[in-house]
mmCIF file of N, CA and C and ligand atoms in Angstrom:
data_model
loop_
_atom_site.group_PDB
_atom_site.id
_atom_site.type_symbol
_atom_site.label_atom_id
_atom_site.label_comp_id
_atom_site.label_asym_id
_atom_site.label_seq_id
_atom_site.Cartn_x
_atom_site.Cartn_y
_atom_site.Cartn_z
ATOM 1 N N MET V 24 -7.527 36.974 24.807
ATOM 2 C CA MET V 24 -6.306 36.597 24.182
ATOM 3 C C MET V 24 -6.016 37.720 23.194
ATOM 4 N N ARG V 25 -4.794 38.199 23.212
ATOM 5 C CA ARG V 25 -4.329 39.215 22.322
ATOM 6 C C ARG V 25 -4.207 38.623 20.946
ATOM 7 N N ARG V 26 -4.376 39.611 20.044
ATOM 8 C CA ARG V 26 -4.330 39.324 18.569
ATOM 9 C C ARG V 26 -3.129 38.483 18.165
ATOM 10 N N LYS V 27 -2.009 38.917 18.615
ATOM 11 C CA LYS V 27 -0.747 38.383 18.252
ATOM 12 C C LYS V 27 -0.744 36.802 18.735
ATOM 13 N N ASN V 28 -1.128 36.588 19.971
ATOM 14 C CA ASN V 28 -1.107 35.249 20.453
ATOM 15 C C ASN V 28 -2.140 34.394 19.792
ATOM 16 N N PHE V 29 -3.341 35.009 19.538
ATOM 17 C CA PHE V 29 -4.297 34.251 18.712
ATOM 18 C C PHE V 29 -3.670 33.613 17.330
ATOM 19 N N ILE V 30 -3.113 34.606 16.644
ATOM 20 C CA ILE V 30 -2.568 34.252 15.366
ATOM 21 C C ILE V 30 -1.429 33.192 15.557
ATOM 22 N N LYS V 31 -0.577 33.384 16.594
ATOM 23 C CA LYS V 31 0.460 32.355 16.826
ATOM 24 C C LYS V 31 -0.077 30.896 17.144
ATOM 25 N N THR V 32 -1.175 30.894 17.933
ATOM 26 C CA THR V 32 -1.856 29.630 18.348
ATOM 27 C C THR V 32 -2.420 29.010 17.141
ATOM 28 N N CYS V 33 -3.130 29.863 16.313
ATOM 29 C CA CYS V 33 -3.695 29.294 15.092
ATOM 30 C C CYS V 33 -2.660 28.707 14.112
ATOM 31 N N GLY V 34 -1.542 29.341 14.067
ATOM 32 C CA GLY V 34 -0.403 28.950 13.219
ATOM 33 C C GLY V 34 0.053 27.686 13.572
ATOM 34 N N TYR V 35 0.320 27.437 14.992
ATOM 35 C CA TYR V 35 0.714 26.026 15.442
ATOM 36 C C TYR V 35 -0.293 24.979 15.288
ATOM 37 N N ALA V 36 -1.655 25.379 15.339
ATOM 38 C CA ALA V 36 -2.594 24.389 15.182
ATOM 39 C C ALA V 36 -2.704 23.893 13.656
ATOM 40 N N CYS V 37 -2.554 24.869 12.770
ATOM 41 C CA CYS V 37 -2.461 24.516 11.266
ATOM 42 C C CYS V 37 -1.316 23.783 11.067
ATOM 43 N N LEU V 38 -0.118 24.101 11.536
ATOM 44 C CA LEU V 38 1.087 23.317 11.261
ATOM 45 C C LEU V 38 0.877 21.859 11.842
ATOM 46 N N GLY V 39 0.335 21.760 12.968
ATOM 47 C CA GLY V 39 0.104 20.433 13.515
ATOM 48 C C GLY V 39 -0.862 19.637 12.647
ATOM 49 N N ALA V 40 -1.856 20.163 12.220
ATOM 50 C CA ALA V 40 -2.805 19.527 11.422
ATOM 51 C C ALA V 40 -2.202 19.139 10.026
ATOM 52 N N THR V 41 -1.355 19.942 9.497
ATOM 53 C CA THR V 41 -0.683 19.648 8.251
ATOM 54 C C THR V 41 0.224 18.500 8.354
ATOM 55 N N VAL V 42 0.982 18.535 9.378
ATOM 56 C CA VAL V 42 2.088 17.518 9.588
ATOM 57 C C VAL V 42 1.501 16.093 10.090
ATOM 58 N N PHE V 43 0.559 16.276 11.005
ATOM 59 C CA PHE V 43 0.180 14.880 11.651
ATOM 60 C C PHE V 43 -1.123 14.284 10.974
ATOM 61 N N ALA V 44 -1.886 15.062 10.201
ATOM 62 C CA ALA V 44 -3.090 14.502 9.623
ATOM 63 C C ALA V 44 -2.722 13.451 8.615
ATOM 64 N N PRO V 45 -1.843 13.649 7.760
ATOM 65 C CA PRO V 45 -1.458 12.559 6.768
ATOM 66 C C PRO V 45 -0.939 11.361 7.455
ATOM 67 N N LEU V 46 -0.159 11.559 8.509
ATOM 68 C CA LEU V 46 0.353 10.288 9.306
ATOM 69 C C LEU V 46 -0.750 9.483 9.983
ATOM 70 N N MET V 47 -1.612 10.285 10.531
ATOM 71 C CA MET V 47 -2.803 9.515 11.120
ATOM 72 C C MET V 47 -3.582 8.801 10.110
ATOM 73 N N GLN V 48 -3.752 9.512 8.939
ATOM 74 C CA GLN V 48 -4.567 8.876 7.919
ATOM 75 C C GLN V 48 -3.887 7.565 7.370
ATOM 76 N N GLY V 49 -2.526 7.690 7.375
ATOM 77 C CA GLY V 49 -1.695 6.452 6.942
ATOM 78 C C GLY V 49 -1.988 5.240 7.827
ATOM 79 N N CYS V 50 -2.092 5.688 9.245
ATOM 80 C CA CYS V 50 -2.222 4.528 10.168
ATOM 81 C C CYS V 50 -3.459 3.906 9.996
ATOM 82 N N VAL V 51 -4.587 4.609 9.527
ATOM 83 C CA VAL V 51 -5.936 4.105 9.509
ATOM 84 C C VAL V 51 -6.047 3.380 8.073
ATOM 85 N N SER V 52 -5.454 3.808 7.069
ATOM 86 C CA SER V 52 -5.896 3.391 5.700
ATOM 87 C C SER V 52 -5.124 2.063 5.299
ATOM 88 N N SER V 53 -4.228 1.612 6.101
ATOM 89 C CA SER V 53 -3.455 0.326 5.730
ATOM 90 C C SER V 53 -3.165 -0.575 6.965
ATOM 91 N N LYS V 54 -2.755 -1.658 6.513
ATOM 92 C CA LYS V 54 -2.116 -2.540 7.612
ATOM 93 C C LYS V 54 -1.243 -3.554 6.901
ATOM 94 N N THR V 55 -0.368 -4.218 7.788
ATOM 95 C CA THR V 55 0.478 -5.270 7.257
ATOM 96 C C THR V 55 0.043 -6.587 7.866
ATOM 97 N N ILE V 56 -0.103 -7.612 7.023
ATOM 98 C CA ILE V 56 -0.535 -8.932 7.501
ATOM 99 C C ILE V 56 0.390 -9.980 6.939
ATOM 100 N N THR V 57 0.353 -11.143 7.453
ATOM 101 C CA THR V 57 0.849 -12.385 6.849
ATOM 102 C C THR V 57 -0.269 -13.201 6.302
ATOM 103 N N ALA V 58 -0.078 -13.674 5.145
ATOM 104 C CA ALA V 58 -1.131 -14.548 4.542
ATOM 105 C C ALA V 58 -0.586 -15.912 4.067
ATOM 106 N N PRO V 59 -1.449 -16.935 4.186
ATOM 107 C CA PRO V 59 -0.896 -18.289 3.727
ATOM 108 C C PRO V 59 -0.890 -18.372 2.307
ATOM 109 N N ILE V 60 0.110 -19.302 1.864
ATOM 110 C CA ILE V 60 0.178 -19.702 0.425
ATOM 111 C C ILE V 60 -0.462 -21.112 0.353
ATOM 112 N N GLU V 61 -1.493 -21.262 -0.466
ATOM 113 C CA GLU V 61 -2.167 -22.532 -0.702
ATOM 114 C C GLU V 61 -2.082 -22.873 -2.116
ATOM 115 N N GLY V 62 -1.352 -23.917 -2.458
ATOM 116 C CA GLY V 62 -1.111 -24.281 -3.851
ATOM 117 C C GLY V 62 -0.266 -23.177 -4.550
ATOM 118 N N GLU V 63 -0.796 -22.580 -5.519
ATOM 119 C CA GLU V 63 -0.043 -21.511 -6.255
ATOM 120 C C GLU V 63 -0.573 -20.146 -5.818
ATOM 121 N N ASN V 64 -1.449 -20.015 -4.886
ATOM 122 C CA ASN V 64 -2.093 -18.810 -4.548
ATOM 123 C C ASN V 64 -1.739 -18.327 -3.175
ATOM 124 N N LEU V 65 -1.542 -16.991 -2.985
ATOM 125 C CA LEU V 65 -1.529 -16.372 -1.816
ATOM 126 C C LEU V 65 -3.004 -15.937 -1.363
ATOM 127 N N ARG V 66 -3.531 -16.464 -0.289
ATOM 128 C CA ARG V 66 -4.861 -16.301 0.082
ATOM 129 C C ARG V 66 -5.152 -15.216 1.147
ATOM 130 N N ILE V 67 -5.925 -14.187 0.695
ATOM 131 C CA ILE V 67 -6.052 -13.071 1.647
ATOM 132 C C ILE V 67 -7.508 -12.960 1.919
ATOM 133 N N PRO V 68 -7.860 -13.213 3.142
ATOM 134 C CA PRO V 68 -9.396 -12.862 3.543
ATOM 135 C C PRO V 68 -9.683 -11.550 3.271
ATOM 136 N N ILE V 69 -10.775 -11.306 2.596
ATOM 137 C CA ILE V 69 -11.161 -9.811 2.311
ATOM 138 C C ILE V 69 -11.370 -9.050 3.549
ATOM 139 N N SER V 70 -11.792 -9.814 4.706
ATOM 140 C CA SER V 70 -12.059 -9.198 6.004
ATOM 141 C C SER V 70 -10.852 -8.422 6.460
ATOM 142 N N ASN V 71 -9.716 -8.656 5.917
ATOM 143 C CA ASN V 71 -8.485 -7.866 6.392
ATOM 144 C C ASN V 71 -8.568 -6.348 5.953
ATOM 145 N N PHE V 72 -9.460 -6.096 4.971
ATOM 146 C CA PHE V 72 -9.568 -4.796 4.561
ATOM 147 C C PHE V 72 -10.383 -3.862 5.452
ATOM 148 N N GLU V 73 -11.071 -4.523 6.443
ATOM 149 C CA GLU V 73 -11.925 -3.840 7.396
ATOM 150 C C GLU V 73 -11.099 -3.526 8.773
ATOM 151 N N LYS V 74 -11.111 -2.420 9.176
ATOM 152 C CA LYS V 74 -10.413 -2.048 10.417
ATOM 153 C C LYS V 74 -11.155 -0.852 11.153
ATOM 154 N N ASP V 75 -11.496 -1.195 12.410
ATOM 155 C CA ASP V 75 -12.213 -0.250 13.215
ATOM 156 C C ASP V 75 -13.502 0.467 12.446
ATOM 157 N N GLY V 76 -14.261 -0.435 11.716
ATOM 158 C CA GLY V 76 -15.399 -0.028 11.104
ATOM 159 C C GLY V 76 -15.181 0.717 9.822
ATOM 160 N N LYS V 77 -13.860 0.759 9.321
ATOM 161 C CA LYS V 77 -13.617 1.425 8.017
ATOM 162 C C LYS V 77 -12.974 0.425 7.070
ATOM 163 N N ILE V 78 -13.020 0.821 5.856
ATOM 164 C CA ILE V 78 -12.518 -0.022 4.747
ATOM 165 C C ILE V 78 -11.071 0.530 4.381
ATOM 166 N N LEU V 79 -10.094 -0.227 4.507
ATOM 167 C CA LEU V 79 -8.707 0.173 4.194
ATOM 168 C C LEU V 79 -8.520 0.343 2.728
ATOM 169 N N SER V 80 -7.682 1.052 2.226
ATOM 170 C CA SER V 80 -7.339 1.270 0.870
ATOM 171 C C SER V 80 -6.290 0.193 0.333
ATOM 172 N N TYR V 81 -5.458 -0.154 1.250
ATOM 173 C CA TYR V 81 -4.448 -1.198 0.766
ATOM 174 C C TYR V 81 -3.975 -2.046 1.916
ATOM 175 N N LEU V 82 -3.370 -3.246 1.590
ATOM 176 C CA LEU V 82 -2.657 -4.072 2.585
ATOM 177 C C LEU V 82 -1.303 -4.267 2.147
ATOM 178 N N VAL V 83 -0.297 -4.419 2.973
ATOM 179 C CA VAL V 83 0.916 -4.983 2.690
ATOM 180 C C VAL V 83 1.004 -6.393 3.173
ATOM 181 N N VAL V 84 1.163 -7.372 2.270
ATOM 182 C CA VAL V 84 0.994 -8.804 2.579
ATOM 183 C C VAL V 84 2.355 -9.466 2.500
ATOM 184 N N SER V 85 2.690 -10.188 3.457
ATOM 185 C CA SER V 85 3.899 -10.895 3.522
ATOM 186 C C SER V 85 3.614 -12.372 3.672
ATOM 187 N N ASN V 86 4.691 -13.229 3.455
ATOM 188 C CA ASN V 86 4.623 -14.669 3.585
ATOM 189 C C ASN V 86 6.068 -15.062 3.659
ATOM 190 N N PRO V 87 6.446 -15.902 4.505
ATOM 191 C CA PRO V 87 7.952 -16.305 4.738
ATOM 192 C C PRO V 87 8.546 -16.783 3.453
ATOM 193 N N GLN V 88 7.718 -17.344 2.546
ATOM 194 C CA GLN V 88 8.343 -17.924 1.262
ATOM 195 C C GLN V 88 8.522 -16.830 0.160
ATOM 196 N N LEU V 89 8.093 -15.582 0.433
ATOM 197 C CA LEU V 89 8.236 -14.582 -0.457
ATOM 198 C C LEU V 89 9.364 -13.579 -0.025
ATOM 199 N N ARG V 90 10.219 -13.313 -1.103
ATOM 200 C CA ARG V 90 11.271 -12.442 -0.676
ATOM 201 C C ARG V 90 10.953 -10.932 -0.442
ATOM 202 N N TYR V 91 9.897 -10.436 -1.109
ATOM 203 C CA TYR V 91 9.389 -9.164 -0.854
ATOM 204 C C TYR V 91 7.859 -9.331 -0.613
ATOM 205 N N PRO V 92 7.343 -8.321 0.153
ATOM 206 C CA PRO V 92 5.890 -8.321 0.312
ATOM 207 C C PRO V 92 5.047 -8.005 -0.897
ATOM 208 N N ILE V 93 3.814 -8.151 -0.868
ATOM 209 C CA ILE V 93 2.981 -7.829 -1.913
ATOM 210 C C ILE V 93 1.986 -6.662 -1.530
ATOM 211 N N TYR V 94 1.862 -5.693 -2.234
ATOM 212 C CA TYR V 94 0.961 -4.531 -2.027
ATOM 213 C C TYR V 94 -0.324 -4.780 -2.708
ATOM 214 N N VAL V 95 -1.403 -4.881 -1.945
ATOM 215 C CA VAL V 95 -2.743 -5.097 -2.449
ATOM 216 C C VAL V 95 -3.600 -3.854 -2.341
ATOM 217 N N PHE V 96 -3.896 -3.160 -3.427
ATOM 218 C CA PHE V 96 -4.712 -2.022 -3.395
ATOM 219 C C PHE V 96 -6.238 -2.274 -3.773
ATOM 220 N N ARG V 97 -7.067 -1.705 -2.796
ATOM 221 C CA ARG V 97 -8.512 -1.992 -3.172
ATOM 222 C C ARG V 97 -9.048 -0.699 -3.907
ATOM 223 N N PHE V 98 -9.404 -0.827 -5.197
ATOM 224 C CA PHE V 98 -10.118 0.237 -5.865
ATOM 225 C C PHE V 98 -11.538 0.248 -5.654
ATOM 226 N N SER V 99 -12.173 -0.900 -5.593
ATOM 227 C CA SER V 99 -13.525 -1.083 -5.244
ATOM 228 C C SER V 99 -13.716 -2.515 -4.709
ATOM 229 N N GLU V 100 -14.971 -2.877 -4.479
ATOM 230 C CA GLU V 100 -15.336 -4.146 -3.870
ATOM 231 C C GLU V 100 -14.792 -5.308 -4.837
ATOM 232 N N ASN V 101 -14.782 -5.104 -6.188
ATOM 233 C CA ASN V 101 -14.453 -6.226 -7.123
ATOM 234 C C ASN V 101 -13.131 -5.868 -7.840
ATOM 235 N N ASP V 102 -12.443 -4.797 -7.457
ATOM 236 C CA ASP V 102 -11.355 -4.347 -8.222
ATOM 237 C C ASP V 102 -10.104 -4.150 -7.362
ATOM 238 N N TYR V 103 -9.086 -4.981 -7.535
ATOM 239 C CA TYR V 103 -7.840 -4.956 -6.652
ATOM 240 C C TYR V 103 -6.582 -4.916 -7.528
ATOM 241 N N ALA V 104 -5.538 -4.510 -7.137
ATOM 242 C CA ALA V 104 -4.245 -4.620 -7.766
ATOM 243 C C ALA V 104 -3.351 -5.318 -6.840
ATOM 244 N N ALA V 105 -2.503 -6.217 -7.227
ATOM 245 C CA ALA V 105 -1.521 -6.936 -6.407
ATOM 246 C C ALA V 105 -0.060 -6.655 -6.989
ATOM 247 N N LEU V 106 0.702 -6.004 -6.302
ATOM 248 C CA LEU V 106 2.094 -5.614 -6.877
ATOM 249 C C LEU V 106 3.063 -6.123 -6.049
ATOM 250 N N TYR V 107 4.242 -6.634 -6.647
ATOM 251 C CA TYR V 107 5.430 -7.108 -5.968
ATOM 252 C C TYR V 107 6.301 -5.915 -5.455
ATOM 253 N N MET V 108 6.640 -5.853 -4.229
ATOM 254 C CA MET V 108 7.252 -4.574 -3.741
ATOM 255 C C MET V 108 8.796 -4.676 -3.983
ATOM 256 N N GLN V 109 9.163 -5.094 -5.104
ATOM 257 C CA GLN V 109 10.539 -5.009 -5.541
ATOM 258 C C GLN V 109 10.720 -4.006 -6.666
ATOM 259 N N CYS V 110 11.620 -3.029 -6.592
ATOM 260 C CA CYS V 110 11.761 -2.024 -7.455
ATOM 261 C C CYS V 110 12.223 -2.552 -8.743
ATOM 262 N N SER V 111 11.697 -2.069 -9.846
ATOM 263 C CA SER V 111 12.024 -2.551 -11.139
ATOM 264 C C SER V 111 13.306 -1.998 -11.660
ATOM 265 N N HIS V 112 14.002 -1.027 -10.858
ATOM 266 C CA HIS V 112 15.201 -0.467 -11.377
ATOM 267 C C HIS V 112 16.294 -1.353 -11.027
ATOM 268 N N GLN V 113 16.732 -1.442 -9.648
ATOM 269 C CA GLN V 113 17.662 -2.245 -9.231
ATOM 270 C C GLN V 113 17.366 -3.247 -8.070
ATOM 271 N N GLY V 114 16.092 -3.419 -7.793
ATOM 272 C CA GLY V 114 15.554 -4.449 -6.985
ATOM 273 C C GLY V 114 15.561 -4.115 -5.481
ATOM 274 N N ASN V 115 15.652 -2.877 -5.140
ATOM 275 C CA ASN V 115 15.448 -2.507 -3.750
ATOM 276 C C ASN V 115 13.890 -2.704 -3.407
ATOM 277 N N GLU V 116 13.663 -2.944 -2.074
ATOM 278 C CA GLU V 116 12.301 -3.031 -1.665
ATOM 279 C C GLU V 116 11.601 -1.601 -1.673
ATOM 280 N N VAL V 117 10.492 -1.520 -2.253
ATOM 281 C CA VAL V 117 9.658 -0.139 -2.242
ATOM 282 C C VAL V 117 8.870 -0.051 -1.062
ATOM 283 N N THR V 118 8.463 1.084 -0.729
ATOM 284 C CA THR V 118 7.677 1.409 0.487
ATOM 285 C C THR V 118 6.351 1.917 0.084
ATOM 286 N N ALA V 119 5.240 1.503 0.594
ATOM 287 C CA ALA V 119 3.915 2.036 0.387
ATOM 288 C C ALA V 119 3.609 3.297 1.098
ATOM 289 N N TYR V 120 3.079 4.269 0.371
ATOM 290 C CA TYR V 120 2.560 5.532 1.009
ATOM 291 C C TYR V 120 1.185 5.728 0.454
ATOM 292 N N GLY V 121 0.240 5.127 0.993
ATOM 293 C CA GLY V 121 -1.101 5.412 0.467
ATOM 294 C C GLY V 121 -1.109 4.787 -1.043
ATOM 295 N N ASP V 122 -1.545 5.522 -1.893
ATOM 296 C CA ASP V 122 -1.756 5.040 -3.294
ATOM 297 C C ASP V 122 -0.517 5.160 -4.086
ATOM 298 N N LYS V 123 0.633 5.315 -3.553
ATOM 299 C CA LYS V 123 1.872 5.241 -4.231
ATOM 300 C C LYS V 123 2.981 4.467 -3.573
ATOM 301 N N LEU V 124 3.902 4.021 -4.315
ATOM 302 C CA LEU V 124 5.058 3.244 -3.777
ATOM 303 C C LEU V 124 6.317 3.991 -4.125
ATOM 304 N N VAL V 125 7.181 3.946 -3.181
ATOM 305 C CA VAL V 125 8.431 4.781 -3.414
ATOM 306 C C VAL V 125 9.667 3.962 -3.026
ATOM 307 N N CYS V 126 10.687 4.055 -3.935
ATOM 308 C CA CYS V 126 11.919 3.370 -3.739
ATOM 309 C C CYS V 126 12.824 4.287 -3.071
ATOM 310 N N SER V 127 13.467 4.050 -1.898
ATOM 311 C CA SER V 127 14.474 4.846 -1.287
ATOM 312 C C SER V 127 15.771 4.840 -1.930
ATOM 313 N N ALA V 128 15.993 3.841 -2.636
ATOM 314 C CA ALA V 128 17.430 3.722 -3.243
ATOM 315 C C ALA V 128 17.788 4.765 -4.141
ATOM 316 N N HIS V 129 16.912 5.171 -5.125
ATOM 317 C CA HIS V 129 17.219 6.188 -6.155
ATOM 318 C C HIS V 129 16.026 7.141 -6.447
ATOM 319 N N GLY V 130 14.992 6.890 -5.705
ATOM 320 C CA GLY V 130 13.809 7.764 -5.774
ATOM 321 C C GLY V 130 12.677 7.478 -6.808
ATOM 322 N N SER V 131 12.723 6.260 -7.345
ATOM 323 C CA SER V 131 11.707 6.005 -8.162
ATOM 324 C C SER V 131 10.333 5.869 -7.505
ATOM 325 N N GLU V 132 9.316 6.317 -8.250
ATOM 326 C CA GLU V 132 7.860 6.153 -7.697
ATOM 327 C C GLU V 132 6.934 5.491 -8.591
ATOM 328 N N PHE V 133 5.983 4.803 -8.128
ATOM 329 C CA PHE V 133 4.954 4.052 -8.853
ATOM 330 C C PHE V 133 3.604 4.275 -8.315
ATOM 331 N N ASP V 134 2.697 4.233 -9.220
ATOM 332 C CA ASP V 134 1.344 4.464 -8.799
ATOM 333 C C ASP V 134 0.608 3.099 -8.347
ATOM 334 N N ASN V 135 -0.650 3.066 -7.957
ATOM 335 C CA ASN V 135 -1.180 1.977 -7.339
ATOM 336 C C ASN V 135 -1.569 0.843 -8.379
ATOM 337 N N ARG V 136 -1.251 1.079 -9.606
ATOM 338 C CA ARG V 136 -1.265 -0.029 -10.630
ATOM 339 C C ARG V 136 0.046 -0.520 -11.019
ATOM 340 N N GLY V 137 1.035 0.041 -10.344
ATOM 341 C CA GLY V 137 2.365 -0.295 -10.673
ATOM 342 C C GLY V 137 3.219 0.496 -11.651
ATOM 343 N N LYS V 138 2.492 1.479 -12.266
ATOM 344 C CA LYS V 138 3.215 2.221 -13.344
ATOM 345 C C LYS V 138 4.174 3.263 -12.808
ATOM 346 N N VAL V 139 5.263 3.384 -13.493
ATOM 347 C CA VAL V 139 6.304 4.416 -13.110
ATOM 348 C C VAL V 139 5.701 5.787 -13.139
ATOM 349 N N THR V 140 5.858 6.579 -12.113
ATOM 350 C CA THR V 140 5.487 8.027 -12.114
ATOM 351 C C THR V 140 6.683 8.913 -12.027
ATOM 352 N N ASN V 141 7.821 8.279 -11.574
ATOM 353 C CA ASN V 141 9.086 8.942 -11.438
ATOM 354 C C ASN V 141 10.176 8.035 -11.526
ATOM 355 N N GLY V 142 11.178 8.324 -12.396
ATOM 356 C CA GLY V 142 12.329 7.501 -12.660
ATOM 357 C C GLY V 142 13.368 7.571 -11.522
ATOM 358 N N PRO V 143 14.378 6.905 -11.630
ATOM 359 C CA PRO V 143 14.932 6.247 -12.856
ATOM 360 C C PRO V 143 14.483 4.978 -13.389
ATOM 361 N N ALA V 144 13.607 4.231 -12.506
ATOM 362 C CA ALA V 144 13.062 3.122 -13.132
ATOM 363 C C ALA V 144 12.155 3.412 -14.296
ATOM 364 N N SER V 145 12.190 2.362 -15.255
ATOM 365 C CA SER V 145 11.497 2.677 -16.533
ATOM 366 C C SER V 145 10.434 1.597 -16.788
ATOM 367 N N ASN V 146 10.453 0.542 -15.909
ATOM 368 C CA ASN V 146 9.400 -0.530 -16.011
ATOM 369 C C ASN V 146 8.532 -0.524 -14.840
ATOM 370 N N SER V 147 7.290 -0.893 -15.129
ATOM 371 C CA SER V 147 6.393 -1.027 -14.026
ATOM 372 C C SER V 147 6.637 -2.099 -13.075
ATOM 373 N N LEU V 148 6.096 -2.089 -11.777
ATOM 374 C CA LEU V 148 6.288 -3.144 -10.837
ATOM 375 C C LEU V 148 5.641 -4.323 -11.393
ATOM 376 N N ARG V 149 6.024 -5.462 -10.831
ATOM 377 C CA ARG V 149 5.440 -6.716 -11.284
ATOM 378 C C ARG V 149 4.093 -6.796 -10.631
ATOM 379 N N SER V 150 3.060 -7.138 -11.448
ATOM 380 C CA SER V 150 1.837 -7.275 -10.873
ATOM 381 C C SER V 150 1.368 -8.728 -10.996
ATOM 382 N N PHE V 151 0.481 -9.171 -10.256
ATOM 383 C CA PHE V 151 0.009 -10.520 -10.241
ATOM 384 C C PHE V 151 -1.490 -10.661 -10.587
ATOM 385 N N PRO V 152 -1.843 -11.615 -11.330
ATOM 386 C CA PRO V 152 -3.264 -11.966 -11.682
ATOM 387 C C PRO V 152 -3.896 -12.249 -10.338
ATOM 388 N N LEU V 153 -5.133 -12.014 -10.138
ATOM 389 C CA LEU V 153 -5.833 -12.355 -8.935
ATOM 390 C C LEU V 153 -7.344 -12.642 -9.329
ATOM 391 N N GLN V 154 -7.909 -13.393 -8.439
ATOM 392 C CA GLN V 154 -9.298 -13.700 -8.532
ATOM 393 C C GLN V 154 -10.009 -13.539 -7.078
ATOM 394 N N ILE V 155 -11.197 -13.288 -7.154
ATOM 395 C CA ILE V 155 -12.042 -13.069 -5.871
ATOM 396 C C ILE V 155 -12.844 -14.344 -5.710
ATOM 397 N N ASP V 156 -12.723 -15.008 -4.690
ATOM 398 C CA ASP V 156 -13.860 -15.893 -4.426
ATOM 399 C C ASP V 156 -14.544 -15.341 -3.033
ATOM 400 N N HIS V 157 -15.726 -15.591 -2.857
ATOM 401 C CA HIS V 157 -16.575 -14.923 -1.830
ATOM 402 C C HIS V 157 -15.879 -14.188 -0.676
ATOM 403 N N GLN V 158 -14.940 -14.921 0.021
ATOM 404 C CA GLN V 158 -14.374 -14.218 1.235
ATOM 405 C C GLN V 158 -12.869 -14.074 1.102
ATOM 406 N N ASN V 159 -12.306 -14.283 -0.032
ATOM 407 C CA ASN V 159 -10.844 -14.242 -0.272
ATOM 408 C C ASN V 159 -10.392 -13.675 -1.606
ATOM 409 N N ILE V 160 -9.247 -12.980 -1.475
ATOM 410 C CA ILE V 160 -8.614 -12.645 -2.874
ATOM 411 C C ILE V 160 -7.508 -13.748 -3.006
ATOM 412 N N LEU V 161 -7.473 -14.255 -4.114
ATOM 413 C CA LEU V 161 -6.496 -15.299 -4.454
ATOM 414 C C LEU V 161 -5.541 -14.666 -5.441
ATOM 415 N N ILE V 162 -4.221 -14.523 -5.015
ATOM 416 C CA ILE V 162 -3.188 -13.911 -5.810
ATOM 417 C C ILE V 162 -2.340 -15.079 -6.300
ATOM 418 N N SER V 163 -2.328 -15.220 -7.659
ATOM 419 C CA SER V 163 -1.605 -16.260 -8.278
ATOM 420 C C SER V 163 -0.098 -15.930 -8.244
ATOM 421 N N LEU V 164 0.686 -16.890 -7.736
ATOM 422 C CA LEU V 164 2.072 -16.586 -7.583
ATOM 423 C C LEU V 164 2.880 -17.393 -8.705
ATOM 424 N N ARG V 165 2.237 -17.955 -9.633
ATOM 425 C CA ARG V 165 2.784 -18.815 -10.496
ATOM 426 C C ARG V 165 4.146 -18.391 -11.131
ATOM 427 N N LYS V 166 4.388 -17.032 -11.225
ATOM 428 C CA LYS V 166 5.556 -16.446 -11.897
ATOM 429 C C LYS V 166 6.609 -16.012 -10.887
ATOM 430 N N VAL V 167 6.346 -16.037 -9.563
ATOM 431 C CA VAL V 167 7.367 -15.587 -8.705
ATOM 432 C C VAL V 167 8.566 -16.510 -8.674
HETATM 433 S S1 FES N 210 16.500 0.410 -7.001
HETATM 434 FE FE1 FES N 210 14.717 1.631 -6.857
HETATM 435 S S2 FES N 210 15.090 3.421 -7.779
HETATM 436 FE FE2 FES N 210 16.978 2.339 -7.965
#
């Protein structure tokens, strides 16, 4: 292979890895589920964080009774955050991209604890108290 063709081939390979690797990682590190509401709690079996032998970093959880889904981020085995996916600026639904949430309406961004990292939003996303019982995360919906 001539040097010019080798460099060209390597360039395309690097470009492909740069563009597609994050997309592939996004496919593996999250999933969307529907979870039941029991009493005042949304019940999420912790087993949902397992996929193909790997531990997912977050779930997007919906239920027909909720207007917006809830983003559940796993920091560790005993540390999770549950955030309502409604932008605190003007109420658009935010989209999860790994450990951040982005609002397509005006560009606000939030971290995985719901704090604003980029305006125009000035308030955090709504977060829910949760508790863990052996096999489930119980998210309290008392204030929704
Ligand atoms: S509604 Fe989300 S940034 Fe404006």
